[in-house]
mmCIF file of C-alpha atoms in Angstrom:
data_model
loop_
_atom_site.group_PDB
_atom_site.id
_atom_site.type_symbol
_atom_site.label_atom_id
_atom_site.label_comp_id
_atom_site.label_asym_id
_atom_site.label_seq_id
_atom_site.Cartn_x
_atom_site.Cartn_y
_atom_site.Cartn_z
ATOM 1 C CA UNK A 73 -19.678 44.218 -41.112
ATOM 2 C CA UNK A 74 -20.309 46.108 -38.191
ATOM 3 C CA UNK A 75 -21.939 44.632 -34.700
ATOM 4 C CA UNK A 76 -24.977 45.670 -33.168
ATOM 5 C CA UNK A 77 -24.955 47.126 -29.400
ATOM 6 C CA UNK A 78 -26.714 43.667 -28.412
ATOM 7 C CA UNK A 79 -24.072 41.330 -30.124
ATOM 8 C CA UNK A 80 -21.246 43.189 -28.631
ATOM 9 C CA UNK A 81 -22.853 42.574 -25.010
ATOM 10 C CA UNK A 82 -23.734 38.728 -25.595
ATOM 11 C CA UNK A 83 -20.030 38.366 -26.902
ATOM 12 C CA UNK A 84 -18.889 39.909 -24.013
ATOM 13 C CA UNK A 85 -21.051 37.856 -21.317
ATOM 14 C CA UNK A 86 -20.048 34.703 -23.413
ATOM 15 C CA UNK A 87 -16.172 36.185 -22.795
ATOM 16 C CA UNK A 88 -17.250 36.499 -19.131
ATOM 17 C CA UNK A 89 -18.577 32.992 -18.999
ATOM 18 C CA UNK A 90 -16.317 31.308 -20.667
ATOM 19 C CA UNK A 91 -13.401 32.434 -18.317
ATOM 20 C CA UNK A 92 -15.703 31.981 -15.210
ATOM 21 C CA UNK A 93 -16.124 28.261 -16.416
ATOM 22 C CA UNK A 94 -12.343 27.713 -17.176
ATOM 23 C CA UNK A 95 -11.922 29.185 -13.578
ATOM 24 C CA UNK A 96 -14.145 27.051 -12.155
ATOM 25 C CA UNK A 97 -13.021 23.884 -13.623
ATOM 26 C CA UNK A 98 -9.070 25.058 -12.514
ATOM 27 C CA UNK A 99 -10.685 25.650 -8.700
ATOM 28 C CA UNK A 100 -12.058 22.017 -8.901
ATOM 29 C CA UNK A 101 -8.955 19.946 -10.255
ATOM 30 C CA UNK A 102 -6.649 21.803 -7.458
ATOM 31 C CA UNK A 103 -9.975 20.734 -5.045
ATOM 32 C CA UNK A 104 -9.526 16.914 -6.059
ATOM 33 C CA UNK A 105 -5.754 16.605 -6.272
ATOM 34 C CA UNK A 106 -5.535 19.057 -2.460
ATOM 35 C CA UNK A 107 -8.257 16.243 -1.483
ATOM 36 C CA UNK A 108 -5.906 12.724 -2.936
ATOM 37 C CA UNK A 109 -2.623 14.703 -1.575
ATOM 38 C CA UNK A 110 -4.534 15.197 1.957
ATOM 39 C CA UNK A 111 -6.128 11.366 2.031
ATOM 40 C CA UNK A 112 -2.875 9.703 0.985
ATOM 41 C CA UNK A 113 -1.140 11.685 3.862
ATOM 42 C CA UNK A 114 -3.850 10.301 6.197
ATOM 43 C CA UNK A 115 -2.860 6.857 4.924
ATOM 44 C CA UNK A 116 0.310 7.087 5.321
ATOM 45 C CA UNK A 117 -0.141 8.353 8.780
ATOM 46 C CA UNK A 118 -2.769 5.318 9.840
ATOM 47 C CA UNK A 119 -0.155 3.171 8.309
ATOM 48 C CA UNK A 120 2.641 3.872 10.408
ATOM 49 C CA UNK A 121 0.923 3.898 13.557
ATOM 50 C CA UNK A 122 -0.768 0.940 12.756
ATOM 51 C CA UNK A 123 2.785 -0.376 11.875
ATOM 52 C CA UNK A 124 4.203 0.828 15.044
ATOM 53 C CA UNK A 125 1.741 -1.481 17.020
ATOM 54 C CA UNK A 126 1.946 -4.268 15.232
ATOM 55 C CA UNK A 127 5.632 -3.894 15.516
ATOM 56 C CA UNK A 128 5.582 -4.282 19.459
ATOM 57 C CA UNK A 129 3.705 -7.493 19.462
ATOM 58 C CA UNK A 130 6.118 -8.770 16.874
ATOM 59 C CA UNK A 131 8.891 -7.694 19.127
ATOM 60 C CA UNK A 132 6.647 -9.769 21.531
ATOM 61 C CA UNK A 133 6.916 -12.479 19.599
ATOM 62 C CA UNK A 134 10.610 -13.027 18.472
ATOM 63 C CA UNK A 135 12.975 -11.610 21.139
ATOM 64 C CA UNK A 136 10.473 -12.575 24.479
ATOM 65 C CA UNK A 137 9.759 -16.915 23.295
ATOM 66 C CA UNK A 138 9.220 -17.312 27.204
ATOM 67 C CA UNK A 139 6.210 -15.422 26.944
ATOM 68 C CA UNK A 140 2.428 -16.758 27.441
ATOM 69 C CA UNK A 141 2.544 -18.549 23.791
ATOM 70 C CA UNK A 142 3.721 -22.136 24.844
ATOM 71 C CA UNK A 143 5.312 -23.473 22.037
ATOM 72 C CA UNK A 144 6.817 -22.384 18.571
ATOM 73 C CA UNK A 145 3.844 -23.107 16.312
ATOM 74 C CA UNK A 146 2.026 -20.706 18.484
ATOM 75 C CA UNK A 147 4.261 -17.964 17.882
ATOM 76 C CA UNK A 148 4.492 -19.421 14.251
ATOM 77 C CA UNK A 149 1.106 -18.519 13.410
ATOM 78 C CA UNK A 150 0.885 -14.866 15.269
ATOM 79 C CA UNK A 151 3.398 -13.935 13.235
ATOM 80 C CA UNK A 152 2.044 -15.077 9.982
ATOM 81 C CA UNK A 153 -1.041 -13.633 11.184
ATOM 82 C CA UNK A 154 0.486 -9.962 11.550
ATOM 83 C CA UNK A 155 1.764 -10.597 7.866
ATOM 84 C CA UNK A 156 -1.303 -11.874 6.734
ATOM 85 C CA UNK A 157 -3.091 -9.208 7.986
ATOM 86 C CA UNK A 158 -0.692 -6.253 6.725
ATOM 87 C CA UNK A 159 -0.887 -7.721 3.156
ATOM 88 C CA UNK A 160 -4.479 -7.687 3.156
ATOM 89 C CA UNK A 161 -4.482 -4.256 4.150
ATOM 90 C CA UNK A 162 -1.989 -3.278 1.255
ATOM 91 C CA UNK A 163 -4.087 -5.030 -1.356
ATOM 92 C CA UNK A 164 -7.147 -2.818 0.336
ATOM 93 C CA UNK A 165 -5.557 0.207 0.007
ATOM 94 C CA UNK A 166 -5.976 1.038 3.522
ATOM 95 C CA UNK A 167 -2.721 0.726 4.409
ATOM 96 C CA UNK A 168 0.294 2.010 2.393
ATOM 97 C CA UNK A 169 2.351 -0.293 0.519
ATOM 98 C CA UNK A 170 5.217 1.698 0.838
ATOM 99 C CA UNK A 171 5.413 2.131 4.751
ATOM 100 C CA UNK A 172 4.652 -1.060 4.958
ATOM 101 C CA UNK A 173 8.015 -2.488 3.829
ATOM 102 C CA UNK A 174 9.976 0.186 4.938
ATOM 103 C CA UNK A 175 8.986 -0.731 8.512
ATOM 104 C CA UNK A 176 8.373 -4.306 8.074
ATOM 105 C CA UNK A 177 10.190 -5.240 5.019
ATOM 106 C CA UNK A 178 13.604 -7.411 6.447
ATOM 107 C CA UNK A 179 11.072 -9.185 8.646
ATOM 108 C CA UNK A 180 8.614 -10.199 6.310
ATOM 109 C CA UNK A 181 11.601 -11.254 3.809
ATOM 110 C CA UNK A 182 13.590 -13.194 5.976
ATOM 111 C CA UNK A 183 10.742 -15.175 7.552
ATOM 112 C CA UNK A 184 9.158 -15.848 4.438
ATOM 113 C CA UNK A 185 12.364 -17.344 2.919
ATOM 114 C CA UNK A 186 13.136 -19.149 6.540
ATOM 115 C CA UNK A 187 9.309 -20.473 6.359
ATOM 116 C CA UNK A 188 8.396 -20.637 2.774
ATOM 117 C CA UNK A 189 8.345 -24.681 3.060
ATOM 118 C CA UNK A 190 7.127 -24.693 6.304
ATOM 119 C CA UNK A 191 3.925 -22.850 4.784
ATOM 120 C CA UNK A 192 3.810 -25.109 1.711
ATOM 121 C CA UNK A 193 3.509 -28.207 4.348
ATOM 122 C CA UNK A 194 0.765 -26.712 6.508
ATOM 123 C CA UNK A 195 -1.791 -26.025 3.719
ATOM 124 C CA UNK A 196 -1.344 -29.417 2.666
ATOM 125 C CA UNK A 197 -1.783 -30.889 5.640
ATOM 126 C CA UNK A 198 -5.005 -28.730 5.981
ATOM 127 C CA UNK A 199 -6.023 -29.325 2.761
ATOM 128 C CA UNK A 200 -6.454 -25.418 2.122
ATOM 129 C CA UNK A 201 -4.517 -23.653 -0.245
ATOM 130 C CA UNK A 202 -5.607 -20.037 0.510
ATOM 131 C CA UNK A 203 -4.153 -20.295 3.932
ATOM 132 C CA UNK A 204 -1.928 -16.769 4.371
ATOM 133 C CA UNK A 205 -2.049 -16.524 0.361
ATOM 134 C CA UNK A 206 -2.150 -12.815 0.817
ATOM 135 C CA UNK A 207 1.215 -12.959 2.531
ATOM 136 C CA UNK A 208 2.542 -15.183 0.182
ATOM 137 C CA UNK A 209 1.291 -13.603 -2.831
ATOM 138 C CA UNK A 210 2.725 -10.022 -1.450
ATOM 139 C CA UNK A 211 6.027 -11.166 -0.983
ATOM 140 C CA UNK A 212 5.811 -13.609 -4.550
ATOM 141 C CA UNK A 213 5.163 -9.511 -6.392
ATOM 142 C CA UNK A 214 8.056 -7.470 -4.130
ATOM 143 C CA UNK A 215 10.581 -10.909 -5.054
ATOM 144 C CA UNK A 216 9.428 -10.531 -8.967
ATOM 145 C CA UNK A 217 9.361 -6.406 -8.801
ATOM 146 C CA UNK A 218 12.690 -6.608 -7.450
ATOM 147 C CA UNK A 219 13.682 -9.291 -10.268
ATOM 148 C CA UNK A 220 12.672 -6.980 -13.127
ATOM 149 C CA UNK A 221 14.201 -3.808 -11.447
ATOM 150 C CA UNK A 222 17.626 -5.801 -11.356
ATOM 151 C CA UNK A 223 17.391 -6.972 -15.054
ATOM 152 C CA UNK A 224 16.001 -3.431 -15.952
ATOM 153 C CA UNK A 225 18.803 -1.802 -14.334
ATOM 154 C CA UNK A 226 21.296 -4.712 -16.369
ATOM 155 C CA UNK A 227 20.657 -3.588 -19.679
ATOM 156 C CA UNK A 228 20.409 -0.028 -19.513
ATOM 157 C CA UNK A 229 24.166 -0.575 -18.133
#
């Protein structure tokens, strides 16, 4: 069976469109994952110089006590409230999980463990139990992903 002159052309424009199409469609995934590479980057970058600031008024907080807070509950609750808020930006994916403990991680560790009773005893006494729950429940997940990493890492030993 031979084709006519007219087949032969339509093939050959459906040829032509088809690879135009497949073209297109590899132009617009290398658009979308260019565009997630680029925003995560931004992210990133937001999240360390947010990081950075908060990280001076820590610094504020634990190695100048003679400074306009008067007493320890005052400097008690700034600091929960940088956590707080650096948790809540994790869980809204404006700020990067990742930077976030690299810059902040041994703080928010050790003063969670030094204050975990300490945080228990305040939302009791003020009756509400979502007070810094972000906080808690980010450092609750790192303690149990760092859990499962260990007893991954146990049996494959």
């Amino acid at each position: 069976m031979y084709l006519t002159e007219i087949s032969v052309q339509l093939l050959s424009m459906l040829f032509v469109l088809v690879i135009g199409l497949y073209f297109l469609m590899f132009i617009f995934t290398f658009y979308r994952k260019e565009k997630r590479r680029t925003k995560e980057q931004d992210v990133r970058r937001y999240t360390f110089e947010y990081c950075a600031k908060e990280m001076k008024e820590l610094n504020k907080y634990t190695y100048n006590l003679n400074s306009t807070l008067n007493n320890g509950k005052d400097i008690f609750f700034e600091i929960l409230n940088i956590f707080d808020s650096l948790a809540v930006g994790v869980y809204s994916e404006v700020l990067n999980e990742e930077v976030v403990r690299l810059y902040f991680g041994s703080y928010m560790r050790s003063f969670y463990e030094d204050n975990r009773m300490n945080l228990f005893e305040m939302r009791k006494n003020k009756n509400d139990a979502g007070l810094y729950a972000n906080y808690e429940r980010f450092m609750e997940e790192w303690d149990f992903r760092e859990d499962r990493l260990k007893s991954l890492n146990r049996r494959m030993k």
